[in-house]
XYZ file of N, CA and C in Angstrom:
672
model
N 0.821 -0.808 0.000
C 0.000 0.000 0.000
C 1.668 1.640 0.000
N -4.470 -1.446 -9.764
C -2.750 -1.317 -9.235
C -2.805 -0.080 -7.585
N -1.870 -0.546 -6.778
C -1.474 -0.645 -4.980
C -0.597 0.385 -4.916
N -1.030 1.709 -3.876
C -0.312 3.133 -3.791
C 0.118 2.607 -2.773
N 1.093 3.437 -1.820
C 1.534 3.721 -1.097
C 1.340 4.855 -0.436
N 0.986 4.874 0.971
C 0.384 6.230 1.865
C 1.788 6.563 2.976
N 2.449 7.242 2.785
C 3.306 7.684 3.470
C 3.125 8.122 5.114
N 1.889 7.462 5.180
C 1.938 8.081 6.777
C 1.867 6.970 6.971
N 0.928 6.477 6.978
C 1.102 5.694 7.940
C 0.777 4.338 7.311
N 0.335 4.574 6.375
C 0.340 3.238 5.506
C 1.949 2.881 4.944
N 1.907 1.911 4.706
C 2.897 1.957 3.749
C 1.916 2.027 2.479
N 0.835 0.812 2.385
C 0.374 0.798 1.268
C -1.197 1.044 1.289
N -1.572 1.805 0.664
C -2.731 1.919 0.170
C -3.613 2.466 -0.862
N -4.559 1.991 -1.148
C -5.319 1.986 -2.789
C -6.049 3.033 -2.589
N -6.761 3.721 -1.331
C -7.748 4.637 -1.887
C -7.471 6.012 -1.173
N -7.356 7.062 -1.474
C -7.112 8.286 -1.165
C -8.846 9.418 -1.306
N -8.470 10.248 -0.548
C -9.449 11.466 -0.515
C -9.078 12.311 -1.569
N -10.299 13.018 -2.344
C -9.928 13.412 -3.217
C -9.047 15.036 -3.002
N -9.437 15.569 -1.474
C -9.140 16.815 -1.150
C -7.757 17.015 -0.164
N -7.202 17.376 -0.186
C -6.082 17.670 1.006
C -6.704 19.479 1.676
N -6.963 19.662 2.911
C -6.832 20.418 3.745
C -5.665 20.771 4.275
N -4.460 21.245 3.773
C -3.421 21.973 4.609
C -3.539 22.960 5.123
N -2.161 23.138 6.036
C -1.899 24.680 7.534
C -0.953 25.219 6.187
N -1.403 26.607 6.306
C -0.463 27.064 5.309
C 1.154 27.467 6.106
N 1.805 27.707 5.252
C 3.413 27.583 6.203
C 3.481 28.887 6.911
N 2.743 29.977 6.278
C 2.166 31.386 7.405
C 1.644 31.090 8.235
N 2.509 31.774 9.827
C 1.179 32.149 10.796
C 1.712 32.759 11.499
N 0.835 33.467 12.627
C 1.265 34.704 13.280
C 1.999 33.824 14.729
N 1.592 32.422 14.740
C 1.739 32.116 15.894
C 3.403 31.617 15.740
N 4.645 32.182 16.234
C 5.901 31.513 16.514
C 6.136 30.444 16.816
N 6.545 29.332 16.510
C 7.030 28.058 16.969
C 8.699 27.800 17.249
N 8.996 27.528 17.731
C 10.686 27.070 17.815
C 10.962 25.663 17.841
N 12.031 25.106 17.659
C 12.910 24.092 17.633
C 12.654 23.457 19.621
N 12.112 22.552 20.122
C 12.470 22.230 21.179
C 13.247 21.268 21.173
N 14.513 21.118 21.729
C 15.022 19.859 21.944
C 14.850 19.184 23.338
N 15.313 17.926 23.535
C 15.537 17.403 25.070
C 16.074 18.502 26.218
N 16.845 19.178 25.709
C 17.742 19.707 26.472
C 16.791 21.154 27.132
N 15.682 21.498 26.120
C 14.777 22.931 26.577
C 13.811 22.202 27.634
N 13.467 20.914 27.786
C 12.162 20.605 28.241
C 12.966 20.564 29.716
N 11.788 20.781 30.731
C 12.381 20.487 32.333
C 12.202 18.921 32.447
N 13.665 18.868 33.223
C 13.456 17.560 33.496
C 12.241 16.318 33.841
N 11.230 17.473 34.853
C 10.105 16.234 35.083
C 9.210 16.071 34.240
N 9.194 16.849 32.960
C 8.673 16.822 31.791
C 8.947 15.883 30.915
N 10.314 15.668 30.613
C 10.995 14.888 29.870
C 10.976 13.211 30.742
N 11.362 13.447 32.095
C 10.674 12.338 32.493
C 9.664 11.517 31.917
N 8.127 12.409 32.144
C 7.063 12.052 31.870
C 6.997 11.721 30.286
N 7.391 12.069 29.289
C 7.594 12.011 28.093
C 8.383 10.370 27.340
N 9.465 10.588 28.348
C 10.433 8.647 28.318
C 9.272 7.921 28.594
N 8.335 8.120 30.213
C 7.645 6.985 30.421
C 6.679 6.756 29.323
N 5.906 8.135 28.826
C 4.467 7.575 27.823
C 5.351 7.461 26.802
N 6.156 7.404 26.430
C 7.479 6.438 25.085
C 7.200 5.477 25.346
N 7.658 4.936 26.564
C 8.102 3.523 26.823
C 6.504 2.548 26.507
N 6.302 3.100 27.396
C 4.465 2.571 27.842
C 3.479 2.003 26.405
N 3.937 3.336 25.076
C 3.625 2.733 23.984
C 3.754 1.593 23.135
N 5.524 1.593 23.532
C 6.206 0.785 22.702
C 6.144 -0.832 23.764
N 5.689 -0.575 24.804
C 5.436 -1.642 25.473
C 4.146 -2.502 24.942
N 3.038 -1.510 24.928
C 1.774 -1.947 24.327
C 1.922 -2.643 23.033
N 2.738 -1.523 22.405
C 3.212 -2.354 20.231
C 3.854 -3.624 20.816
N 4.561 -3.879 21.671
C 5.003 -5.155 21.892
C 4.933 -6.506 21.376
N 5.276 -6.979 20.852
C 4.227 -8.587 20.229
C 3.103 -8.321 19.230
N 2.595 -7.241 19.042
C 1.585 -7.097 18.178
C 1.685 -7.516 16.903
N 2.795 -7.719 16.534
C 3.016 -8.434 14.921
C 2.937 -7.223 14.098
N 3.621 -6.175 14.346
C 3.509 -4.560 13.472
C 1.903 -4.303 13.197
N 0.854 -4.983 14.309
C -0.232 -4.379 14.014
C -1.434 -5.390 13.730
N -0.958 -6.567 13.284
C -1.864 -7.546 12.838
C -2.466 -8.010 13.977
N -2.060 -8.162 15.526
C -2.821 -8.994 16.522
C -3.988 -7.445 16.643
N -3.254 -6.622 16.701
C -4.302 -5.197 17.074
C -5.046 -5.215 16.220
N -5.447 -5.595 15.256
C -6.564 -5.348 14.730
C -7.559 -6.421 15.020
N -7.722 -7.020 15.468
C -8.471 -8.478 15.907
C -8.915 -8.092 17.119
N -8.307 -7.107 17.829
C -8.633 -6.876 19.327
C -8.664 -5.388 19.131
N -10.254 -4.967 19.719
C -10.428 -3.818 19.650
C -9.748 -2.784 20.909
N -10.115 -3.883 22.040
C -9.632 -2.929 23.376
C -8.087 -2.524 23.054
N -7.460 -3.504 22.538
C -5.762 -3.345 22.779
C -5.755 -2.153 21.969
N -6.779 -2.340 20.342
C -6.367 -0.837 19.490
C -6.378 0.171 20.397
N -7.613 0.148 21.118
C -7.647 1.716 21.406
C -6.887 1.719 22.665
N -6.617 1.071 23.810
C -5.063 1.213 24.674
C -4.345 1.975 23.972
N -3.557 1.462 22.448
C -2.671 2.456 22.041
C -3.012 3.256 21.444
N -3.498 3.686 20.959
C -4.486 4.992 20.420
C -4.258 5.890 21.717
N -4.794 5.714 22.396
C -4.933 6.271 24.173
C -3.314 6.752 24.171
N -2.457 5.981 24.112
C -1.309 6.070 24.473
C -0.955 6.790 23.387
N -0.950 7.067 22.383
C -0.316 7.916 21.095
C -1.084 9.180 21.804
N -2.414 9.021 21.912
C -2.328 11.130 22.536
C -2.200 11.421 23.570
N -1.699 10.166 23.844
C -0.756 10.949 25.490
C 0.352 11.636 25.391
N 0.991 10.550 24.537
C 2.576 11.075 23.773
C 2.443 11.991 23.185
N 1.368 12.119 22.526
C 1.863 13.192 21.258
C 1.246 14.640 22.083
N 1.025 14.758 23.275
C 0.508 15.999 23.985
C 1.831 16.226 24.496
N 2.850 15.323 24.219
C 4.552 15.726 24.448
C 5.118 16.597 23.680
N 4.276 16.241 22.259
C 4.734 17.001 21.066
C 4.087 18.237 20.752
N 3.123 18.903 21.476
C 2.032 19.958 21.411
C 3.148 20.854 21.468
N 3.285 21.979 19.888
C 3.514 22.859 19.975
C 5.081 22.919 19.636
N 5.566 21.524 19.218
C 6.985 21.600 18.611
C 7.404 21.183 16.849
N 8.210 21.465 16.688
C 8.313 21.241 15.334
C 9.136 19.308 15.146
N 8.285 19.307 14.094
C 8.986 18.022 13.593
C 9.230 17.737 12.355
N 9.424 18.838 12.102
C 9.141 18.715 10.122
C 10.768 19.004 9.783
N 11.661 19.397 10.625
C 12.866 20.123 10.261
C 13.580 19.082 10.113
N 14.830 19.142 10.193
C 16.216 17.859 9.282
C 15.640 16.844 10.239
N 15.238 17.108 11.372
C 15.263 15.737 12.593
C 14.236 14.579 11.495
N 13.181 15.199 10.788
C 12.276 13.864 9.945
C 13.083 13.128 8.882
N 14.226 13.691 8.500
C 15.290 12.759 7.553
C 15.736 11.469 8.392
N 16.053 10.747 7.188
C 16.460 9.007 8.203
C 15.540 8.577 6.981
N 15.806 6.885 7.794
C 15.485 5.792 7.154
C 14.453 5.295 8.650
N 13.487 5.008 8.249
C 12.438 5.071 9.164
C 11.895 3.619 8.881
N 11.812 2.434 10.241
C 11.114 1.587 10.555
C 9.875 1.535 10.712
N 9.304 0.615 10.026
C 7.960 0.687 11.010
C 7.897 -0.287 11.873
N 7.114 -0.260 12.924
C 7.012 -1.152 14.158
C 5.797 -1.656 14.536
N 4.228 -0.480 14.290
C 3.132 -0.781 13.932
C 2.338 0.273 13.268
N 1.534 -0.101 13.300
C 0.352 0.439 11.999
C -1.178 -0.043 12.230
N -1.983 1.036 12.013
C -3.530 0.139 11.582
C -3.898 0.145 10.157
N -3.056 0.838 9.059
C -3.135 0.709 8.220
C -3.490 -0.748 7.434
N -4.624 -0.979 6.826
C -5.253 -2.328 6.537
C -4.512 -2.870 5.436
N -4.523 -2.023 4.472
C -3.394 -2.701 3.015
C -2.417 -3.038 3.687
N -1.655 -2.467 4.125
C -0.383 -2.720 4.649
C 0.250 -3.883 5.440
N -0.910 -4.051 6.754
C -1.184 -4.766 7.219
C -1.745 -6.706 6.173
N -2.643 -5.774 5.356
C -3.030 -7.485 4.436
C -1.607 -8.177 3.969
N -0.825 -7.288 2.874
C 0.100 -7.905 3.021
C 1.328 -8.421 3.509
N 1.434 -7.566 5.031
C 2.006 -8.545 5.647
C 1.691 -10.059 5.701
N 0.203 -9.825 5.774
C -0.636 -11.326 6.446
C -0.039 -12.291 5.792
N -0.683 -11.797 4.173
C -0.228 -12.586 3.146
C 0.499 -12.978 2.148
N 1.899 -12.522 2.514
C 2.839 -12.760 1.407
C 3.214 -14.048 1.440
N 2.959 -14.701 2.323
C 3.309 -16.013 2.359
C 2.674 -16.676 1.061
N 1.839 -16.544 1.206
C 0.564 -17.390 -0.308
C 1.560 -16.937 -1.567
N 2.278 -16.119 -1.656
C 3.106 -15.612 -3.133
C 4.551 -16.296 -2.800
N 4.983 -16.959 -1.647
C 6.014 -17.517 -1.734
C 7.269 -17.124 -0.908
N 6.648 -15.931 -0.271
C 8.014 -14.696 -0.105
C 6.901 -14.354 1.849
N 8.043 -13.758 1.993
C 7.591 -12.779 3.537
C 7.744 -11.598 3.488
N 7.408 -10.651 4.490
C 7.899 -9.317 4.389
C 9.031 -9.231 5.417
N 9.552 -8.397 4.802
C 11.236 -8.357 5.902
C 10.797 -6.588 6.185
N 11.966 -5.660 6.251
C 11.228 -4.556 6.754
C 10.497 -3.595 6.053
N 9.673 -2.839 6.356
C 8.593 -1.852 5.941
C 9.032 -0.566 6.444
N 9.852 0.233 4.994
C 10.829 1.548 5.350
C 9.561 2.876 5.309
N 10.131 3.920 5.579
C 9.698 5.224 5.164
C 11.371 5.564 5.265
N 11.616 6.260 3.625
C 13.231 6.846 3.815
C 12.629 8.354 3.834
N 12.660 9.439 4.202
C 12.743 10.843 3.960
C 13.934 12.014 3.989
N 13.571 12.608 3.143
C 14.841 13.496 2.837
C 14.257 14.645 2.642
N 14.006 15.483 3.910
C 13.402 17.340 3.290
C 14.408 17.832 2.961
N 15.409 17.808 2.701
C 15.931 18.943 2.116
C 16.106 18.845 0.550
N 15.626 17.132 0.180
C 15.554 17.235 -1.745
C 14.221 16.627 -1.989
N 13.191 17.286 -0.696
C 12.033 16.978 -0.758
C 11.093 15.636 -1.383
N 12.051 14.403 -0.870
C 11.416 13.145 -1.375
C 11.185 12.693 0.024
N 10.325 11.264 -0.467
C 9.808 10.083 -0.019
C 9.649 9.193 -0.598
N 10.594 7.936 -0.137
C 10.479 6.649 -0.636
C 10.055 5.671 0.558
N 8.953 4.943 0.113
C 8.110 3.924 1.222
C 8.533 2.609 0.631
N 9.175 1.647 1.259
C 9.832 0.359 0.452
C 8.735 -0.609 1.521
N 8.696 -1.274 0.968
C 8.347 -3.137 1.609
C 9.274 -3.667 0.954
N 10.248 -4.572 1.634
C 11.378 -5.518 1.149
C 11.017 -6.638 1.413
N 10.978 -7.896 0.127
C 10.760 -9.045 0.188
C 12.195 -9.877 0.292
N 13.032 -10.283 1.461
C 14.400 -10.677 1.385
C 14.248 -11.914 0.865
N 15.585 -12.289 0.054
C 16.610 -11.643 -0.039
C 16.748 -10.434 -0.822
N 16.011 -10.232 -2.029
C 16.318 -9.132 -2.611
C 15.219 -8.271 -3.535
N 13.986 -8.914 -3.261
C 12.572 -7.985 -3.415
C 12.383 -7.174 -3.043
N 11.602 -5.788 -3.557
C 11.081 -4.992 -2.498
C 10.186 -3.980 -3.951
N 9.042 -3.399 -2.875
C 8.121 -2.590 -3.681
C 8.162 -1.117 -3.700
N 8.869 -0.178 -3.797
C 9.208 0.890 -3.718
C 8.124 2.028 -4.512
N 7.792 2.949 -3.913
C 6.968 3.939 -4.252
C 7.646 5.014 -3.978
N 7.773 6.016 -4.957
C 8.460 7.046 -4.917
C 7.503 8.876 -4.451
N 8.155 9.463 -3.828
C 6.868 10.678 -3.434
C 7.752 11.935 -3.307
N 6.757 13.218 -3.486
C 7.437 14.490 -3.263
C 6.558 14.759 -2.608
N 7.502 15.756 -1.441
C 6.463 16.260 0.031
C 7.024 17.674 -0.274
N 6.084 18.019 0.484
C 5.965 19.478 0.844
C 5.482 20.043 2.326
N 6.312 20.597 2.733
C 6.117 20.802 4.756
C 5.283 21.875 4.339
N 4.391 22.106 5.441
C 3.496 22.986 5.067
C 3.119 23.121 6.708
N 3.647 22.945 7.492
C 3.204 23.585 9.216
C 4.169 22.988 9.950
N 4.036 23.566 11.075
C 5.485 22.310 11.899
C 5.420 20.734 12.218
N 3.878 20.628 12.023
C 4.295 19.160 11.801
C 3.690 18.237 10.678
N 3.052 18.891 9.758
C 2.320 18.418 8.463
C 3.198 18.533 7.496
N 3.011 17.283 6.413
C 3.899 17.257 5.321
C 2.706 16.693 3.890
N 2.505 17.285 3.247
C 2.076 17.014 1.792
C 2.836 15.925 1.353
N 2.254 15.039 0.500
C 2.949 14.310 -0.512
C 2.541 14.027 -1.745
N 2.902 13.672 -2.858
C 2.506 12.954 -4.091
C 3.125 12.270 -4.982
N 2.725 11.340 -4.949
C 3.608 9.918 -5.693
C 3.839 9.963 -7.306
N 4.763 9.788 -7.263
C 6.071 10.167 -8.738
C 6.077 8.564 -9.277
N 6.025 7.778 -8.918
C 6.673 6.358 -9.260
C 6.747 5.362 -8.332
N 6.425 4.541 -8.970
C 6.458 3.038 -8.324
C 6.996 1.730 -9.271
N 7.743 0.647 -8.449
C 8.210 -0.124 -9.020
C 8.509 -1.470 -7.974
N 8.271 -2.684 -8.764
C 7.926 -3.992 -7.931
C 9.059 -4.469 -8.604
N 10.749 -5.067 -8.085
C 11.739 -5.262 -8.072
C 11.996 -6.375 -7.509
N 12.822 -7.441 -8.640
C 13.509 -7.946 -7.639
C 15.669 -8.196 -8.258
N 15.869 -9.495 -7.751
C 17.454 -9.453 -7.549
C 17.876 -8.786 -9.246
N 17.083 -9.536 -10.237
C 17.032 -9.218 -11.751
C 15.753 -8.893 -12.655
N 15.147 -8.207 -12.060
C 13.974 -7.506 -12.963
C 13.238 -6.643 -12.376
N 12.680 -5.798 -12.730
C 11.743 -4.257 -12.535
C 10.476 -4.327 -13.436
N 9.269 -4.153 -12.433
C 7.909 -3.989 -13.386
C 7.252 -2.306 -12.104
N 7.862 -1.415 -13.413
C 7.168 -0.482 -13.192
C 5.645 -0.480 -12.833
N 4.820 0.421 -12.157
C 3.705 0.051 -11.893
C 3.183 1.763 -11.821
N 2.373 1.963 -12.351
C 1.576 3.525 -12.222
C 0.852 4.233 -10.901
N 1.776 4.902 -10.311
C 1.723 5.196 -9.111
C 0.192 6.196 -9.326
N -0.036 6.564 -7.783
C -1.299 7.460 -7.998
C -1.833 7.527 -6.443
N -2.427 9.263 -6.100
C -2.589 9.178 -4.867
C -1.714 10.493 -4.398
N -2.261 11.318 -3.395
C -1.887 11.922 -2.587
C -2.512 12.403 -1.359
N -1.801 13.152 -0.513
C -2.701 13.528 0.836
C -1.461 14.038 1.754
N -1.527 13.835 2.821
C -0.773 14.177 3.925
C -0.510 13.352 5.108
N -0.066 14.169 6.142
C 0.845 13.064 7.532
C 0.987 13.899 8.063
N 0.934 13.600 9.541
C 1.338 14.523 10.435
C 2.111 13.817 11.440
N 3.444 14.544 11.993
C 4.329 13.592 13.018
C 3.726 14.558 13.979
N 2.852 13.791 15.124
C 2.750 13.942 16.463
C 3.524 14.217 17.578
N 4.524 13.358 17.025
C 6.109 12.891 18.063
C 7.374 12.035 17.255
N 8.034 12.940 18.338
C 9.425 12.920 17.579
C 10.348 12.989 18.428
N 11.225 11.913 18.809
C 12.350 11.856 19.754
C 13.492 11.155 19.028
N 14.684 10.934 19.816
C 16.029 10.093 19.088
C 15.978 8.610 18.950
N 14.598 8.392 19.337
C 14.277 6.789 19.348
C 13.305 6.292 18.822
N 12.086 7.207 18.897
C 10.397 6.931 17.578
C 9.795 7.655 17.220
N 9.364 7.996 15.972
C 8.185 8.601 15.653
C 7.393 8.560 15.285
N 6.128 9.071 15.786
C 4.577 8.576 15.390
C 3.988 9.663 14.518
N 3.363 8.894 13.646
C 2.427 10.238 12.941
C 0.932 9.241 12.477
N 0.139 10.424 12.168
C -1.228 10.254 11.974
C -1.261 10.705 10.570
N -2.164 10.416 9.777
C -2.382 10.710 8.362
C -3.696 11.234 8.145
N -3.917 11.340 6.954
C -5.287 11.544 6.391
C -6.339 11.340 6.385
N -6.122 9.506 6.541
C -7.315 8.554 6.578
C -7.473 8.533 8.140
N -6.865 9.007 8.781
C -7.306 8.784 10.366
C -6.461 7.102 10.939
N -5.199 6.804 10.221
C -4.441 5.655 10.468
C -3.267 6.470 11.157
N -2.500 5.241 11.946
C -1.534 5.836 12.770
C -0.633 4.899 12.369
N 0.957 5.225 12.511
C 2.170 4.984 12.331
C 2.864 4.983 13.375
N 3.920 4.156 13.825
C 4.941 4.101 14.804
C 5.872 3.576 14.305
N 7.502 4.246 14.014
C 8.466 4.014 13.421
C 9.397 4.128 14.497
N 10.500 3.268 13.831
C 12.213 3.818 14.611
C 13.077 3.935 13.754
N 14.703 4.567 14.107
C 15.858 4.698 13.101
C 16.065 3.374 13.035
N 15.981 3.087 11.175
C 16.475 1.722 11.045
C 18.027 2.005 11.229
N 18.453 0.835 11.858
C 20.119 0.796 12.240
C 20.834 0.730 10.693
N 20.299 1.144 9.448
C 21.067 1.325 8.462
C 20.424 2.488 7.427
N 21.346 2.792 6.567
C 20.358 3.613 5.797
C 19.999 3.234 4.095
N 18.867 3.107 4.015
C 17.929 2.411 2.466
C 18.532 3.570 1.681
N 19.319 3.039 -0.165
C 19.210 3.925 -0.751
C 18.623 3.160 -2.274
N 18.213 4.381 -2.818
C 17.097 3.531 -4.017
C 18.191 2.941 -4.695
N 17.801 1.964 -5.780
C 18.998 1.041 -6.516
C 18.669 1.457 -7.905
């Protein structure tokens, strides 16, 4: 997630809104850069624990697949994402800190989620599910990698448009493997918003009302 890719929080998905509502990048209201180092300590405290507490809940979830079968557990973390992200009220996350190669860890995103379920039936598994971003040459590439050397890559241009909203729209897509490429006609746009943003995860919410939880993959994806 012929199969788009949703940069928030999907990796993949087929159906988009036809409208985007953006914050225009004007406003009277000032925002600044907060780092760890501005917040008071018992703040930042409180901020590690509803981190932890989340990523405790994603725990075992299978990047999302047991959570959807169980409604209470969804909304536990749901609960727990606007706890966290009332960490993030009022800071920017759109600046160099959203560059990286971005894990995902879970998702309610349903495409995304299906084929995890089912790649098995095609022969193959899913290995990891990237978001790479780069604002400063304003792309997005969303990979699913089928190892050893598959992967479905969708290509996107964003546009920041508030401190924590980012526009996108998909340029290209292509289903790859060790020796062959079948282009595929990309299509689809909308937006994302990172909620939260620390040196260890970030969550964002999208368009469709799906949520994302990523980490720094310990390497960095570059297109081939």
């Amino acid at each position: 997630m012929a199969v788009a890719i949703n940069p928030s929080t999907c990796i993949v998905c087929s159906r988009f809104p036809h409208n985007i509502h953006s914050h225009g990048i004007a406003s009277k209201k000032k925002l600044r850069v907060i780092s760890s180092s501005d917040v008071a300590p018992s703040a930042n405290r409180e901020a590690i624990s509803a981190r932890d507490n989340l990523l405790n809940l994603i725990s075992g979830e299978e990047r999302g697949l047991k959570t959807q079968k169980s409604p209470s557990k969804r909304s536990q973390i749901i609960n727990a994402i606007d706890a966290l992200a009332a960490f993030g009220t009022d800071t920017v996350t759109t600046d160099s800190k959203l560059s990286g190669t971005w894990r995902m860890m879970w998702t309610t995103e349903k495409e995304q989620l299906f084929i995890i379920e089912k790649a098995h039936l095609f022969g193959t598994q899913v290995g990891d599910i990237l978001q790479v971003i780069d604002v400063n040459r304003s792309t997005l590439n969303n990979v699913i990698t089928f190892p050893p050397s598959g992967s479905f890559v969708v290509d996107s241009t964003i546009q920041i448009v508030s401190s924590q909203r980012v526009n996108f729209r998909f340029t290209s897509a292509v289903l790859q493997g060790a020796n062959w490429k079948i282009p595929l006609p990309p299509f689809g746009q909308g937006w994302f918003e990172t909620v939260y943003l620390d040196e260890k995860i970030r969550v964002a919410k999208d368009i469709r009302g799906d949520y994302l939880v990523v980490d720094q993959a310990s390497y960095t994806w570059e297109e081939k």
